[in-house]
Structures are given as C-alpha cells and as structure tokens.
Amino acid sequence: MLNALYEIGKLWIEKEDLDKINVLLDASKLAKRTKSVLVVELKEDKGNLEYAGVVERDYDSDDNPKYLYRGGSSRGTDITPSCLITELDKTLPNKFFKWFSNHESEDDFFKQINACLIENQDIITKDIGEKFELVSEKVNVLLTIGFISIDGDLKFIGDYEAFRNVLISSATIKYYKKGSNKVKGDGVCFLCDEQKEVYGLVSNSIGFSFSTPDKPGNVPGLLVKDQWKQLPICGDCALYLEAGKKFVEKYLSFSEFGLTYYVIPNFLVNPRQGFDEIYKYLSREDEYLTYRADLVSREDKLAGIVDKLGNILEFKFLFYQSSNNAFDILAYVESVLPSWMREIYDNQLSISRLEFFNEENMKKVLGKDKEGDFVTISNLSNKFATVTNYNWYLSFLRDFFSSYSRTYYLGIVTDVMSEKKLDYGFLLTHFMNKIRENWRQGYGISVPVLKSFALILFFNNLDLLKGEKIMKINLEDSEELKSDSSIIDDFLDAPDKKAVFLLGDLTRKLTYKQYKELGSSPFINKLWGLSLDKNKIIKLYPMVFSKLREYDSAYPVLEENISANLMHAENNWKLSRDEISYYFVLGYTLAYAVNDKKEKDKENGEGE
C-alpha cells in the first residue's frame, strides 16, 4: 500500500508541480463543508500593528496556500494560527490566541502580533462572535489572520516565510519525534532504496500505523529510538506519501452506507500513462461525470474509472474509521482488478433491471401508489447515501447486518471484493432475523424480502455462494432468462422448495381475501412468527386450504401443485428451518408479482 501511495504522490506532484507547502496543507478537511473564512485584520502603521476589524470572505480552495491550514492536536493548537471554529469559547482561547502566545518567542513578528491581540482580545472576541452568528450552522468556518500593509494590500500568513517555516518544521517533525525520543538514523530508505537520513514514524504521522513505538516490545532492541529500522523512510519520500494520501483523500475517498474507505490505484504497467488517464478523469468537474444516466453520485466515479481503464492497474481498498486525530484501519483488501469491479457493477445493474424489481411489479408488491423501480423506491427512504444501480448491494447489506455486528457487514463486503465464497446459510439466517423482526413489530416484510432476494441473485451470479450455485443460469445469457417465471423455476429446483414457496403464495392469497372482507388478516397469527419447519408446513397447508373454502375461494392449479410437491418431498426434505421460512416468505411476498401462465384459477388475485 505504501508503495502505491508513494507512486501516486510522486506522479501527482510532478503533474501539478506542487511545492512542499501545498502537500503539507490539510486541504481535504476544508473542502468538506467550509464555506466561509473570518479574517482578523491587523493594520501595519509605522512599524506597529493595529487592530482593524474582522472581515468575512467566501472560502475558495485556491486560497489554501494563503491560509496555511493544517490541523494539530485536538487538545492544543493547530500547526498554524488558522483554525476551524467549533465552539467560540473554546476555539478562540485554546487555538487562535494561544497559538501566538506559544510561538511569540520564536520570531519578533509573532511577538508583535501577540501583543496586539492581547491588547484587543475583548473586542476581537466580540467581533468574531457577531460574524460567526450570521453563518449557517451547517457549514464550517475557518478563522485566520491577515495584515494590511501601508500600501493597503492585504496579506495572509502564507505570504510570510516565518509562518511557512513553522508549517514545514511542525509538520515534518512528526516523521521522527515521539515525546522526547527522536526516532531517526542513517540507513536505506524503504521506498527509494537510497542511503540517507531516514525516519521511523512517517507512516504513523500520515495515518497508517503499522507499528506501536509506545511499546518497547514492538521495536528492535526494545529501544523506541531504533523504531526507524523497521520502516525507514527519508524526508523526500515522506512528502510523496503525504501527497499520495492527499490525492486519495481528494479524489478517491468514499463514505456510503456506514463505510468510509479509500480506493488506492496500483499501476501494473506504465504508471505515468495510467496516472494521466485517472487524473484526466477525476480532475473533471463532478457535473461532467453525469455523462451516463447511471452515474448519478460521487461514489460512481469509481465505476467511471473502471469503464475507462482495463487491467493496467489494480485497486487496494482500505476501510477505516476516524475521530478527532485517531485513524483506525478496519480492513484492507489488496489486488482488486477493474475486471472484477466491472462484474460487481454489471451484475447489480442487470439484477436491478429484472422484471421482479420494475415499477409494474412494485405496484403489485408494495402498493399501487409506488412509483419507480425498486432501486428508486429504496433510495427515497435511505438516510445514509444515494442508492444507485452500482451500489445498492452495500445499502441492502447494511439493512441486514449493521444492527447485529458491523464486523459481519464489513466482512461480507471485503469478501466480495476479494472474491471469497459466502455461506448461504449464514446469509439466510440474518435475512430471516430481520424479516421476523419486522413481522413481530407489525411492519411490512415485502421490502426486506425483496432486498434479500436481490442480494441472493447478486451473490449467486458472481458465483460467491459456497457449494453449488443457487441458480444454474447466468442472468445475462439471454433476454428470455430475465423473466420472473424462468428465474423462479430455476431457483425452486427441488420439490420441498417449490412446495414451501407455493404455500407462501397461497397463504398470501388467503390473508388478502381476509383483509378484503374483514378489514384485517387474523390468519397471520397462525404462522408461528415465520419460524417454520417441515412439520409446520405440513400442518399449515390443510389449514390454509380449509380457511379459503370458508370464503368460497379456490386456486385448484396452485393447490394441486402444492400437494404434488409435498408428496414428492415427503421423504427427501433437505431444507433448514431458515431456508423453509425464507422460501415461504418469498412466495408470500411475490404472490401477485410472479406471473404463472399455468395458473388457470377461476379467481385472479390482486396486489396490495
């Protein structure tokens, strides 16, 4: 991973001719929500500084070198006096004013500024407060300081060498200093393979901790100062790593459905040409990226890269969580080829376009007032990110696994990226846990059933389920195979599966008939909370049959099919409790969506 970041950083610096200052700035933190900058202006007058007021400016990323913003300790000051305002009563004394009191002994200019700020601290605090109150709570505000020259020109801290030196010194000291220990020495750099002064805390300082120098047992010779021997990196290469991480943060950092992750390209051949292609694509305006109807969100940039490039590179996925200055790596997936990413995207797109999930069927399953296909409908109720034809599997998975264990959710995602097999029984258990929970609480089960079925089709078509495929067809073999009936026929490849599915269908017809006549469906209380097994299925069929007759209803073809499949499956049941329950709720949900041309019932069912 470090080699890939190093390569990207080096190519990016060359491409944009970046200097050290640009690389060391925390531009990504400002880019997220910063819209406003408050500037404390001091006026130069005959060698003295006078307070001139607080001015609000619109934030422009092109001005970052002027502000020299780089975050520091959450409990102390930032690297420079420029800081993001969180709470005024904390930010002003602990970050802004304190920065100058901490640094006044380092430079006469800093001392002069500090004296002016102390003299006018009350009025400055009042003026900042008044300006800050007028800014929307939903945006970040950057606080900085500016200087009006005798000629009337406004300069910022980035225009002064003293401030730039502080940034460079403070930012790079983290490469080798830990407390009172200086972790550096003379050796061969891990990245450029040259003999020079090397540092031992570079990866830690940019957020990728592969060692713990606080614990002597983890370092050579039990001496913290010898930590550099484990991963020696020189100053020049450290800068390339910083640039590589910032490139990924700017262009390839994603947050969707509870996951935050970086996608790190690793070029297999001709790195410069590969980087040029990626850079050309990523550096375009976001609006231009909507050239395809399916690319509707920032996250779909990755789909665009896969479209553009063949297997001249591989992707590394780094999943993480961060808070304040902590950065924890949760999972890391290496060597994901664009061809595999293309399969993941294409299969999601193909499945979302099946008849099961089109608008016509959604009206039958979810209600006549529903508009759009299932992905569109799912997006309307999603609070975490935009659901598209390229990322719906992440959204659907989160619904089933996030409340039980984030580890399970992340584990399945990384297994998919790594092309590892998934346990079908494990998936069904969690699907049914969610479905039963909805059933107990009186919520509808149609949505989780449809989401789970979409996921099964998705994993099956990627050949990610352990054992034999659930379905023996490829959804893209022909247009004919995209019909509901052919997929269901292939999905129900054994008599026990067919019997349970069809009984679910018949039961749904009964509960709908009850609701139509009584205004309620009391029979749902006889379904054992959807925890079904072979014996309960055998008991349930005559109960449904008998109750339908009370309403003068009959579905002879359907009933005959159930009877025949129950008889064929009598001595050959292979389904687990969760499988039986799942096939039942699938039939119950799709009762009015699946068009069985063989059904010649006298009474046609209708959807909810």
Coordinates of C-alpha atoms in Angstrom, one line a residue:
M1 CA 0.0 0.0 0.0
L2 CA 2.8 2.5 0.9
N3 CA 4.5 1.8 -2.4
A4 CA 1.2 2.6 -4.3
L5 CA 0.7 5.8 -2.3
Y6 CA 4.3 6.8 -2.9
E7 CA 4.0 6.3 -6.7
I8 CA 0.7 8.3 -6.8
G9 CA 2.1 11.1 -4.7
K10 CA 5.2 11.4 -6.9
L11 CA 3.2 11.4 -10.1
W12 CA 0.7 14.0 -8.7
I13 CA 3.5 16.4 -7.5
E14 CA 5.1 16.2 -11.0
K15 CA 1.7 16.6 -12.7
E16 CA 0.6 19.7 -10.8
D17 CA 4.1 21.0 -10.0
L18 CA 3.2 21.1 -6.3
D19 CA 5.6 22.6 -3.8
K20 CA 6.1 21.3 -0.2
I21 CA 3.6 23.8 1.2
N22 CA 0.8 22.6 -1.0
V23 CA 1.5 19.0 0.0
L24 CA 1.5 19.7 3.7
L25 CA -1.8 21.6 3.9
D26 CA -4.9 19.9 5.2
A27 CA -6.9 20.9 2.1
S28 CA -9.3 17.9 2.3
K29 CA -10.6 18.9 5.8
L30 CA -11.5 22.3 4.4
A31 CA -13.1 21.0 1.2
K32 CA -15.8 19.1 3.0
R33 CA -18.1 21.8 4.3
T34 CA -16.1 25.0 4.6
K35 CA -17.9 28.0 3.0
S36 CA -16.7 31.0 5.0
V37 CA -13.5 32.5 6.2
L38 CA -13.3 35.0 9.1
V39 CA -10.1 37.1 8.9
V40 CA -8.8 39.1 11.9
E41 CA -7.2 42.0 10.1
L42 CA -4.2 43.9 11.6
K43 CA -3.0 47.1 10.0
E44 CA 0.7 48.0 9.8
D45 CA 1.4 51.6 10.8
K46 CA 4.9 52.9 11.2
G47 CA 6.3 49.6 12.3
N48 CA 3.4 48.9 14.7
L49 CA 0.3 46.7 14.3
E50 CA -3.2 48.0 15.0
Y51 CA -6.4 46.0 15.1
A52 CA -8.6 46.9 12.0
G53 CA -11.6 44.6 12.4
V54 CA -13.0 41.2 11.4
V55 CA -13.9 40.6 7.7
E56 CA -15.8 37.6 6.3
R57 CA -14.7 36.1 3.0
D58 CA -16.1 33.3 0.8
Y59 CA -13.9 30.2 1.1
D60 CA -12.1 29.3 -2.2
S61 CA -9.8 26.3 -2.3
D62 CA -7.4 28.3 -4.5
D63 CA -6.6 30.4 -1.4
N64 CA -5.4 27.5 0.7
P65 CA -1.7 28.5 0.4
K66 CA -2.7 31.8 1.9
Y67 CA -4.2 30.3 5.0
L68 CA -1.7 27.5 5.6
Y69 CA -4.3 25.4 7.4
R70 CA -3.1 22.2 8.9
G71 CA -4.7 20.6 11.9
G72 CA -3.0 19.8 15.1
S73 CA -3.8 18.2 18.4
S74 CA -7.5 18.2 19.4
R75 CA -6.4 19.4 22.8
G76 CA -3.9 22.0 21.7
T77 CA -3.3 24.5 18.9
D78 CA -3.2 23.7 15.2
I79 CA 0.1 23.8 13.3
T80 CA -0.6 27.4 12.2
P81 CA -3.0 30.0 13.7
S82 CA -5.6 29.2 11.0
C83 CA -8.2 27.0 12.6
L84 CA -11.7 25.8 12.1
I85 CA -14.2 27.2 14.6
T86 CA -16.1 24.6 16.6
E87 CA -17.2 26.4 19.8
L88 CA -16.2 30.0 20.1
D89 CA -15.4 29.9 23.8
K90 CA -13.0 27.1 23.1
T91 CA -11.6 27.8 19.7
L92 CA -10.6 31.4 20.3
P93 CA -8.6 31.0 23.6
N94 CA -7.3 27.4 23.0
K95 CA -6.3 27.6 19.4
F96 CA -6.2 31.1 17.9
F97 CA -4.9 33.4 20.7
K98 CA -2.9 30.6 22.3
W99 CA -1.0 29.9 19.1
F100 CA 0.6 33.3 19.2
S101 CA 1.4 33.1 23.0
N102 CA 3.0 29.8 22.4
H103 CA 5.1 31.0 19.5
E104 CA 5.9 34.6 20.4
S105 CA 9.5 33.7 21.5
E106 CA 10.3 32.2 18.1
D107 CA 10.1 35.3 16.0
D108 CA 9.8 39.1 16.6
F109 CA 6.9 39.3 14.2
F110 CA 5.0 36.7 16.2
K111 CA 5.7 38.6 19.4
Q112 CA 4.4 41.8 17.9
I113 CA 1.2 40.1 16.7
N114 CA 0.7 38.6 20.1
A115 CA 1.0 41.9 21.8
C116 CA -1.7 43.4 19.5
L117 CA -4.0 40.5 20.0
I118 CA -3.7 40.7 23.8
E119 CA -4.4 44.4 23.8
N120 CA -7.6 44.0 21.7
Q121 CA -8.7 40.5 22.8
D122 CA -12.1 41.5 24.1
I123 CA -13.2 43.5 21.0
I124 CA -11.8 40.8 18.7
T125 CA -13.7 38.1 20.5
K126 CA -16.9 40.3 20.3
D127 CA -16.4 41.0 16.6
I128 CA -15.7 37.4 15.7
G129 CA -18.8 36.3 17.7
E130 CA -21.1 38.7 15.8
K131 CA -19.8 37.5 12.4
F132 CA -20.0 33.8 13.4
E133 CA -23.6 34.0 14.5
L134 CA -24.6 35.1 11.0
V135 CA -23.1 31.9 9.4
S136 CA -25.2 28.8 8.8
E137 CA -24.7 26.1 11.4
K138 CA -24.4 23.5 8.6
V139 CA -21.0 24.9 7.3
N140 CA -17.5 25.1 8.6
V141 CA -15.9 28.4 9.3
L142 CA -12.1 28.9 9.0
L143 CA -10.6 31.6 11.3
T144 CA -7.3 33.2 10.2
I145 CA -5.4 36.4 10.4
G146 CA -4.5 39.0 7.7
F147 CA -2.2 42.0 7.5
I148 CA -3.0 45.3 5.8
S149 CA 0.2 46.9 4.5
I150 CA 0.9 50.6 4.4
D151 CA 0.1 50.4 0.7
G152 CA -3.3 48.9 1.6
D153 CA -2.6 45.4 0.3
L154 CA -4.0 42.5 2.3
K155 CA -1.5 39.7 3.1
F156 CA -2.1 36.4 4.8
I157 CA 0.2 34.2 6.8
G158 CA 1.1 32.2 3.7
D159 CA 2.8 35.3 2.4
Y160 CA 5.3 35.3 5.3
E161 CA 8.3 33.0 5.4
A162 CA 8.1 32.8 9.2
F163 CA 4.7 31.1 9.1
R164 CA 5.7 28.8 6.3
N165 CA 8.8 27.7 8.2
V166 CA 6.6 26.8 11.2
L167 CA 4.3 24.8 9.0
I168 CA 7.2 22.8 7.4
S169 CA 9.0 22.3 10.7
S170 CA 6.0 21.3 12.8
A171 CA 4.5 19.1 10.1
T172 CA 7.7 17.2 9.4
I173 CA 8.9 16.8 13.0
K174 CA 6.1 14.1 13.4
Y175 CA 8.1 12.0 11.0
Y176 CA 10.6 11.2 13.7
K177 CA 9.8 12.7 17.1
K178 CA 7.7 10.8 19.7
G179 CA 7.7 12.6 23.1
S180 CA 11.3 13.1 24.0
N181 CA 12.5 10.4 21.6
K182 CA 13.9 11.1 18.1
V183 CA 13.3 8.1 16.0
K184 CA 15.7 8.6 13.1
G185 CA 19.0 7.4 11.8
D186 CA 21.2 6.8 8.8
G187 CA 20.0 3.9 6.6
V188 CA 18.5 2.8 3.3
C189 CA 15.0 4.3 2.5
F190 CA 12.3 1.6 2.2
L191 CA 10.8 3.5 -0.8
C192 CA 13.6 5.0 -2.9
D193 CA 16.3 2.5 -1.8
E194 CA 18.8 5.3 -1.3
Q195 CA 21.2 5.7 1.7
K196 CA 20.3 8.8 3.6
E197 CA 18.8 10.1 6.8
V198 CA 15.6 8.2 7.4
Y199 CA 12.7 8.5 9.9
G200 CA 10.7 5.8 11.7
L201 CA 7.3 7.5 12.2
V202 CA 6.4 8.6 8.7
S203 CA 3.6 6.1 8.1
N204 CA 2.2 6.8 11.6
S205 CA 2.3 10.5 11.1
I206 CA 0.2 10.3 7.9
G207 CA -2.4 8.0 9.4
F208 CA -1.2 4.5 8.6
S209 CA 0.1 2.9 11.8
F210 CA 1.9 -0.4 11.1
S211 CA 3.7 -0.4 14.5
T212 CA 3.4 0.9 18.0
P213 CA 6.5 2.7 19.2
D214 CA 5.0 3.4 22.6
K215 CA 5.5 -0.3 23.4
P216 CA 9.2 -1.2 23.5
G217 CA 8.4 -4.8 22.9
N218 CA 7.4 -4.0 19.4
V219 CA 10.6 -2.3 18.3
P220 CA 14.2 -3.5 17.6
G221 CA 16.3 -4.0 20.6
L222 CA 13.5 -2.8 22.9
L223 CA 14.6 0.8 22.2
V224 CA 12.0 3.3 20.9
K225 CA 14.7 5.3 19.2
D226 CA 15.5 2.3 17.0
Q227 CA 11.9 2.2 15.6
W228 CA 13.2 3.7 12.3
K229 CA 14.9 0.4 11.5
Q230 CA 11.5 -1.3 11.0
L231 CA 10.2 1.1 8.3
P232 CA 12.9 3.6 7.4
I233 CA 11.6 6.4 5.1
C234 CA 13.5 9.5 4.0
G235 CA 12.1 13.1 4.1
D236 CA 11.6 13.3 0.3
C237 CA 9.7 10.0 0.1
A238 CA 7.6 11.1 3.2
L239 CA 6.5 14.1 1.2
Y240 CA 5.5 11.8 -1.7
L241 CA 3.5 9.7 0.7
E242 CA 1.7 12.8 2.1
A243 CA 0.9 13.8 -1.4
G244 CA -0.4 10.3 -2.3
K245 CA -2.7 10.2 0.7
K246 CA -4.0 13.7 -0.1
F247 CA -4.7 12.7 -3.7
V248 CA -6.7 9.7 -2.5
E249 CA -8.5 11.8 0.1
K250 CA -9.4 14.4 -2.6
Y251 CA -10.5 12.1 -5.4
L252 CA -10.8 8.5 -4.1
S253 CA -12.2 8.8 -0.6
F254 CA -15.7 7.4 -0.2
S255 CA -18.4 7.3 2.5
E256 CA -21.5 5.3 1.9
F257 CA -23.9 3.1 3.9
G258 CA -21.8 3.2 7.1
L259 CA -18.5 2.5 5.4
T260 CA -15.6 5.0 4.9
Y261 CA -12.8 3.9 2.7
Y262 CA -10.0 4.8 0.3
V263 CA -9.5 3.3 -3.1
I264 CA -5.8 3.2 -3.9
P265 CA -4.8 2.6 -7.5
N266 CA -1.7 0.5 -8.0
F267 CA -0.4 0.6 -11.6
L268 CA 0.8 -2.7 -13.0
V269 CA 2.3 -1.3 -16.2
N270 CA 3.3 2.2 -17.4
P271 CA 2.4 4.1 -14.2
R272 CA 2.7 7.5 -15.8
Q273 CA 0.3 6.8 -18.6
G274 CA -2.1 5.1 -16.1
F275 CA -2.0 8.0 -13.7
D276 CA -2.6 10.5 -16.6
E277 CA -5.7 8.6 -17.5
I278 CA -7.1 8.6 -14.0
Y279 CA -6.1 12.2 -13.3
K280 CA -7.8 13.4 -16.5
Y281 CA -11.0 11.6 -15.5
L282 CA -11.0 12.5 -11.8
S283 CA -10.0 16.2 -12.1
R284 CA -13.0 17.0 -14.3
E285 CA -16.0 18.8 -12.7
D286 CA -18.4 16.5 -10.9
E287 CA -21.3 17.7 -13.2
Y288 CA -19.4 16.4 -16.2
L289 CA -19.3 12.9 -14.7
T290 CA -23.0 12.5 -15.2
Y291 CA -22.5 11.8 -18.9
R292 CA -24.1 8.4 -18.2
A293 CA -27.6 8.3 -16.8
D294 CA -26.5 5.6 -14.3
L295 CA -23.6 7.7 -12.9
V296 CA -25.5 9.9 -10.5
S297 CA -23.4 10.2 -7.4
R298 CA -19.8 11.0 -6.5
E299 CA -19.3 7.4 -5.4
D300 CA -19.9 6.3 -9.0
K301 CA -16.7 7.9 -10.0
L302 CA -15.1 4.5 -9.4
A303 CA -17.5 2.9 -11.9
G304 CA -16.3 5.5 -14.4
I305 CA -12.6 4.7 -13.8
V306 CA -13.4 1.0 -14.4
D307 CA -15.1 1.9 -17.6
K308 CA -12.1 3.9 -18.8
L309 CA -9.2 1.6 -17.8
G310 CA -8.6 -2.1 -18.4
N311 CA -6.5 -4.3 -16.2
I312 CA -3.4 -2.0 -16.4
L313 CA -3.9 -1.4 -12.6
E314 CA -5.4 -2.9 -9.5
F315 CA -7.2 -1.4 -6.7
K316 CA -6.5 -1.6 -3.0
F317 CA -9.4 -0.9 -0.7
L318 CA -8.7 0.5 2.8
F319 CA -11.7 0.7 5.1
Y320 CA -11.2 2.9 8.2
Q321 CA -12.9 5.0 10.9
S322 CA -11.6 8.3 12.1
S323 CA -12.5 10.6 15.0
N324 CA -10.6 13.7 16.0
N325 CA -7.0 12.7 15.3
A326 CA -7.5 8.9 15.6
F327 CA -7.3 6.9 12.4
D328 CA -8.1 3.2 12.7
I329 CA -7.8 0.8 9.8
L330 CA -10.7 -1.7 9.9
A331 CA -9.9 -3.8 6.9
Y332 CA -7.6 -3.9 3.9
V333 CA -8.2 -5.6 0.5
E334 CA -5.4 -5.9 -2.0
S335 CA -5.3 -6.6 -5.7
V336 CA -8.9 -6.0 -6.8
L337 CA -8.8 -5.9 -10.6
P338 CA -11.0 -3.5 -12.6
S339 CA -12.5 -6.5 -14.4
W340 CA -13.9 -7.8 -11.1
M341 CA -15.2 -4.4 -10.2
R342 CA -16.9 -4.3 -13.6
E343 CA -18.6 -7.6 -12.8
I344 CA -19.8 -6.2 -9.5
Y345 CA -21.3 -3.2 -11.2
D346 CA -22.7 -5.0 -14.2
N347 CA -24.4 -7.6 -12.0
Q348 CA -26.0 -5.0 -9.9
L349 CA -27.3 -3.2 -13.0
S350 CA -28.6 -6.4 -14.6
I351 CA -30.4 -7.6 -11.4
S352 CA -32.0 -4.1 -10.8
R353 CA -33.5 -4.3 -14.3
L354 CA -35.2 -7.7 -13.8
E355 CA -39.0 -7.8 -14.0
F356 CA -39.1 -8.6 -10.3
F357 CA -37.9 -5.1 -9.5
N358 CA -39.6 -3.0 -12.2
E359 CA -42.3 -0.4 -11.4
E360 CA -45.2 -2.6 -12.5
N361 CA -44.2 -5.3 -10.0
M362 CA -43.5 -2.7 -7.3
K363 CA -47.1 -1.6 -7.6
K364 CA -48.3 -5.2 -7.1
V365 CA -46.0 -5.9 -4.2
L366 CA -45.6 -2.6 -2.4
G367 CA -48.8 -0.8 -3.3
K368 CA -50.4 1.0 -6.3
D369 CA -49.1 4.4 -5.2
K370 CA -45.4 3.4 -5.6
E371 CA -43.5 5.0 -8.5
G372 CA -40.2 3.8 -10.0
D373 CA -38.3 0.6 -9.8
F374 CA -37.1 -1.0 -6.6
V375 CA -33.7 0.9 -6.5
T376 CA -35.5 4.2 -6.9
I377 CA -38.0 3.4 -4.2
S378 CA -35.2 2.2 -1.9
N379 CA -33.4 5.5 -2.4
L380 CA -36.3 7.5 -1.2
S381 CA -36.1 6.1 2.3
N382 CA -32.3 5.9 2.6
K383 CA -30.7 8.2 5.1
F384 CA -27.1 7.2 4.6
A385 CA -26.2 7.7 1.0
T386 CA -27.6 7.7 -2.5
V387 CA -28.7 4.3 -3.7
T388 CA -27.8 3.7 -7.3
N389 CA -27.7 0.8 -9.7
Y390 CA -24.0 0.5 -8.9
N391 CA -24.0 0.4 -5.1
W392 CA -27.4 -1.0 -3.9
Y393 CA -25.9 -4.2 -2.6
L394 CA -24.0 -2.2 0.1
S395 CA -27.2 -0.4 1.1
F396 CA -29.2 -3.6 1.2
L397 CA -26.5 -5.5 3.2
R398 CA -26.3 -2.7 5.8
D399 CA -30.0 -3.2 6.5
F400 CA -29.5 -6.8 7.5
F401 CA -26.1 -6.7 9.3
S402 CA -25.4 -3.3 10.8
S403 CA -27.7 -3.8 13.8
Y404 CA -26.1 -7.2 14.6
S405 CA -22.4 -6.6 14.0
R406 CA -20.5 -4.1 11.9
T407 CA -17.8 -6.8 11.7
Y408 CA -20.2 -9.1 9.8
Y409 CA -21.2 -6.3 7.4
L410 CA -17.6 -5.2 6.7
G411 CA -16.5 -8.9 6.5
I412 CA -19.0 -9.6 3.7
V413 CA -18.1 -6.5 1.8
T414 CA -14.4 -7.4 1.9
D415 CA -15.1 -11.0 1.0
V416 CA -17.0 -9.8 -2.1
M417 CA -14.1 -7.5 -3.0
S418 CA -11.7 -10.4 -2.5
E419 CA -13.9 -12.9 -4.5
K420 CA -14.2 -15.1 -1.4
K421 CA -17.1 -17.5 -1.0
L422 CA -20.1 -16.6 1.3
D423 CA -22.0 -19.1 3.4
Y424 CA -25.6 -19.2 2.1
G425 CA -27.0 -20.5 5.4
F426 CA -25.3 -17.7 7.3
L427 CA -26.9 -15.1 4.9
L428 CA -30.3 -16.6 5.2
T429 CA -30.2 -16.6 9.0
H430 CA -29.6 -12.9 9.1
F431 CA -32.1 -12.2 6.3
M432 CA -34.8 -14.1 8.3
N433 CA -33.8 -12.4 11.6
K434 CA -34.6 -9.0 10.0
I435 CA -37.8 -10.3 8.3
R436 CA -39.1 -11.9 11.5
E437 CA -38.3 -8.7 13.5
N438 CA -40.4 -6.7 11.0
W439 CA -43.2 -9.3 11.2
R440 CA -43.3 -9.2 15.0
Q441 CA -43.3 -5.4 15.1
G442 CA -46.1 -5.2 12.6
Y443 CA -44.0 -3.7 9.8
G444 CA -44.2 -4.9 6.3
I445 CA -41.9 -7.7 5.2
S446 CA -42.0 -7.1 1.4
V447 CA -39.1 -4.6 1.3
P448 CA -36.6 -6.8 3.3
V449 CA -37.7 -9.9 1.3
L450 CA -37.1 -8.1 -2.0
K451 CA -33.7 -6.8 -0.8
S452 CA -32.6 -10.2 0.4
F453 CA -33.7 -11.8 -2.9
A454 CA -31.8 -9.2 -4.9
L455 CA -28.7 -10.0 -2.8
I456 CA -29.0 -13.7 -3.3
L457 CA -29.3 -13.2 -7.0
F458 CA -26.3 -10.9 -6.9
F459 CA -24.1 -13.2 -4.9
N460 CA -25.2 -16.2 -7.0
N461 CA -24.5 -14.6 -10.3
L462 CA -21.0 -13.6 -9.1
D463 CA -20.5 -17.3 -8.1
L464 CA -19.8 -16.3 -4.5
L465 CA -22.0 -18.7 -2.7
K466 CA -20.4 -21.8 -1.2
G467 CA -21.3 -25.1 -2.8
E468 CA -23.4 -25.3 -6.0
K469 CA -25.0 -22.2 -7.5
I470 CA -28.5 -21.5 -6.2
M471 CA -29.4 -20.9 -9.8
K472 CA -27.9 -22.7 -12.7
I473 CA -28.3 -19.8 -15.2
N474 CA -26.5 -16.6 -15.9
L475 CA -28.8 -13.6 -15.9
E476 CA -27.1 -12.2 -18.9
D477 CA -27.3 -15.4 -21.1
S478 CA -30.3 -14.1 -23.0
E479 CA -33.2 -11.7 -22.7
E480 CA -35.6 -14.7 -22.3
L481 CA -34.0 -15.6 -19.0
K482 CA -34.8 -12.3 -17.5
S483 CA -38.4 -13.1 -16.9
D484 CA -39.7 -13.7 -13.4
S485 CA -41.1 -17.2 -14.1
S486 CA -37.9 -18.6 -15.6
I487 CA -35.8 -17.4 -12.7
I488 CA -38.3 -18.7 -10.1
D489 CA -38.5 -22.0 -11.8
D490 CA -34.7 -22.3 -11.7
F491 CA -34.5 -21.0 -8.1
L492 CA -37.0 -23.6 -7.0
D493 CA -35.1 -26.7 -8.2
A494 CA -36.4 -29.2 -5.7
P495 CA -39.9 -30.3 -4.6
D496 CA -39.5 -29.1 -1.0
K497 CA -38.6 -25.6 -2.2
K498 CA -41.5 -25.5 -4.6
A499 CA -44.0 -26.7 -2.0
V500 CA -43.0 -24.1 0.5
F501 CA -42.8 -21.2 -2.0
L502 CA -46.2 -22.1 -3.4
L503 CA -47.7 -22.4 0.0
G504 CA -46.5 -19.0 0.8
D505 CA -48.2 -17.8 -2.4
L506 CA -51.5 -19.5 -1.4
T507 CA -51.3 -18.1 2.2
R508 CA -50.8 -14.6 0.8
K509 CA -54.0 -15.0 -1.3
L510 CA -55.8 -16.1 1.9
T511 CA -54.7 -13.2 4.0
Y512 CA -55.5 -10.7 1.2
K513 CA -59.0 -12.3 0.9
Q514 CA -59.5 -11.9 4.7
Y515 CA -58.4 -8.3 4.6
K516 CA -60.7 -7.6 1.8
E517 CA -63.7 -9.0 3.6
L518 CA -62.9 -8.4 7.3
G519 CA -60.5 -5.4 7.3
S520 CA -57.8 -7.5 8.9
S521 CA -56.0 -10.7 8.4
P522 CA -56.3 -12.9 11.6
F523 CA -54.7 -15.9 9.9
I524 CA -51.2 -14.3 10.1
N525 CA -51.3 -15.2 13.8
K526 CA -51.2 -18.9 12.9
L527 CA -47.8 -18.6 11.0
W528 CA -45.6 -19.3 14.1
G529 CA -43.9 -15.9 13.8
L530 CA -42.4 -17.1 10.4
S531 CA -40.3 -19.7 12.2
L532 CA -41.3 -22.6 10.1
D533 CA -40.1 -26.2 9.7
K534 CA -41.3 -29.3 7.8
N535 CA -43.9 -30.3 10.3
K536 CA -45.4 -26.8 10.5
I537 CA -45.6 -26.6 6.7
I538 CA -47.4 -30.0 6.6
K539 CA -49.9 -28.7 9.2
L540 CA -50.3 -25.3 7.6
Y541 CA -51.4 -26.5 4.1
P542 CA -54.8 -28.0 5.2
M543 CA -55.4 -25.0 7.4
V544 CA -55.0 -22.6 4.5
F545 CA -57.0 -24.9 2.2
S546 CA -59.8 -25.1 4.7
K547 CA -59.9 -21.4 5.5
L548 CA -60.0 -20.5 1.8
R549 CA -63.1 -22.7 1.4
E550 CA -64.8 -20.6 4.2
Y551 CA -64.5 -17.7 1.8
D552 CA -65.7 -19.7 -1.2
S553 CA -62.3 -19.4 -2.8
A554 CA -60.2 -22.0 -4.5
Y555 CA -57.0 -22.0 -6.6
P556 CA -57.1 -25.5 -8.0
V557 CA -53.9 -25.5 -10.1
L558 CA -51.9 -23.9 -7.3
E559 CA -53.3 -26.2 -4.6
E560 CA -52.6 -29.2 -6.9
N561 CA -49.0 -28.1 -7.4
I562 CA -48.5 -27.8 -3.6
S563 CA -50.0 -31.2 -2.9
A564 CA -47.8 -32.9 -5.6
N565 CA -44.6 -31.2 -4.4
L566 CA -45.4 -32.0 -0.8
M567 CA -45.8 -35.7 -1.8
H568 CA -42.6 -35.8 -3.8
A569 CA -40.7 -34.1 -1.0
E570 CA -42.1 -36.2 1.8
N571 CA -39.0 -38.4 2.3
N572 CA -36.5 -36.0 0.9
W573 CA -36.6 -32.8 2.9
K574 CA -33.2 -31.1 2.9
L575 CA -34.1 -27.6 3.9
S576 CA -33.1 -26.0 7.2
R577 CA -35.6 -24.0 9.3
D578 CA -34.4 -20.7 7.9
E579 CA -34.5 -22.0 4.4
I580 CA -38.1 -23.2 4.8
S581 CA -39.1 -19.9 6.4
Y582 CA -37.3 -17.9 3.6
Y583 CA -38.9 -19.8 0.7
F584 CA -42.2 -19.3 2.3
V585 CA -41.9 -15.5 2.8
L586 CA -40.6 -15.2 -0.7
G587 CA -43.7 -16.9 -2.1
Y588 CA -45.8 -14.8 0.3
T589 CA -44.3 -11.6 -1.0
L590 CA -44.2 -12.4 -4.7
A591 CA -47.7 -13.9 -4.8
Y592 CA -49.1 -11.2 -7.1
A593 CA -46.0 -10.3 -8.9
V594 CA -44.9 -13.7 -10.4
N595 CA -47.0 -14.5 -13.5
D596 CA -47.5 -18.2 -13.6
K597 CA -49.0 -18.9 -17.0
K598 CA -50.1 -22.3 -16.0
E599 CA -52.4 -21.0 -13.3
K600 CA -56.0 -21.1 -14.6
D601 CA -57.8 -20.2 -11.4
K602 CA -61.3 -19.0 -11.6
E603 CA -60.4 -16.1 -9.2
N604 CA -57.5 -13.9 -10.1
G605 CA -55.5 -12.4 -7.2
E606 CA -54.7 -8.7 -7.0
G607 CA -51.8 -6.9 -5.2
E608 CA -51.8 -4.9 -2.1

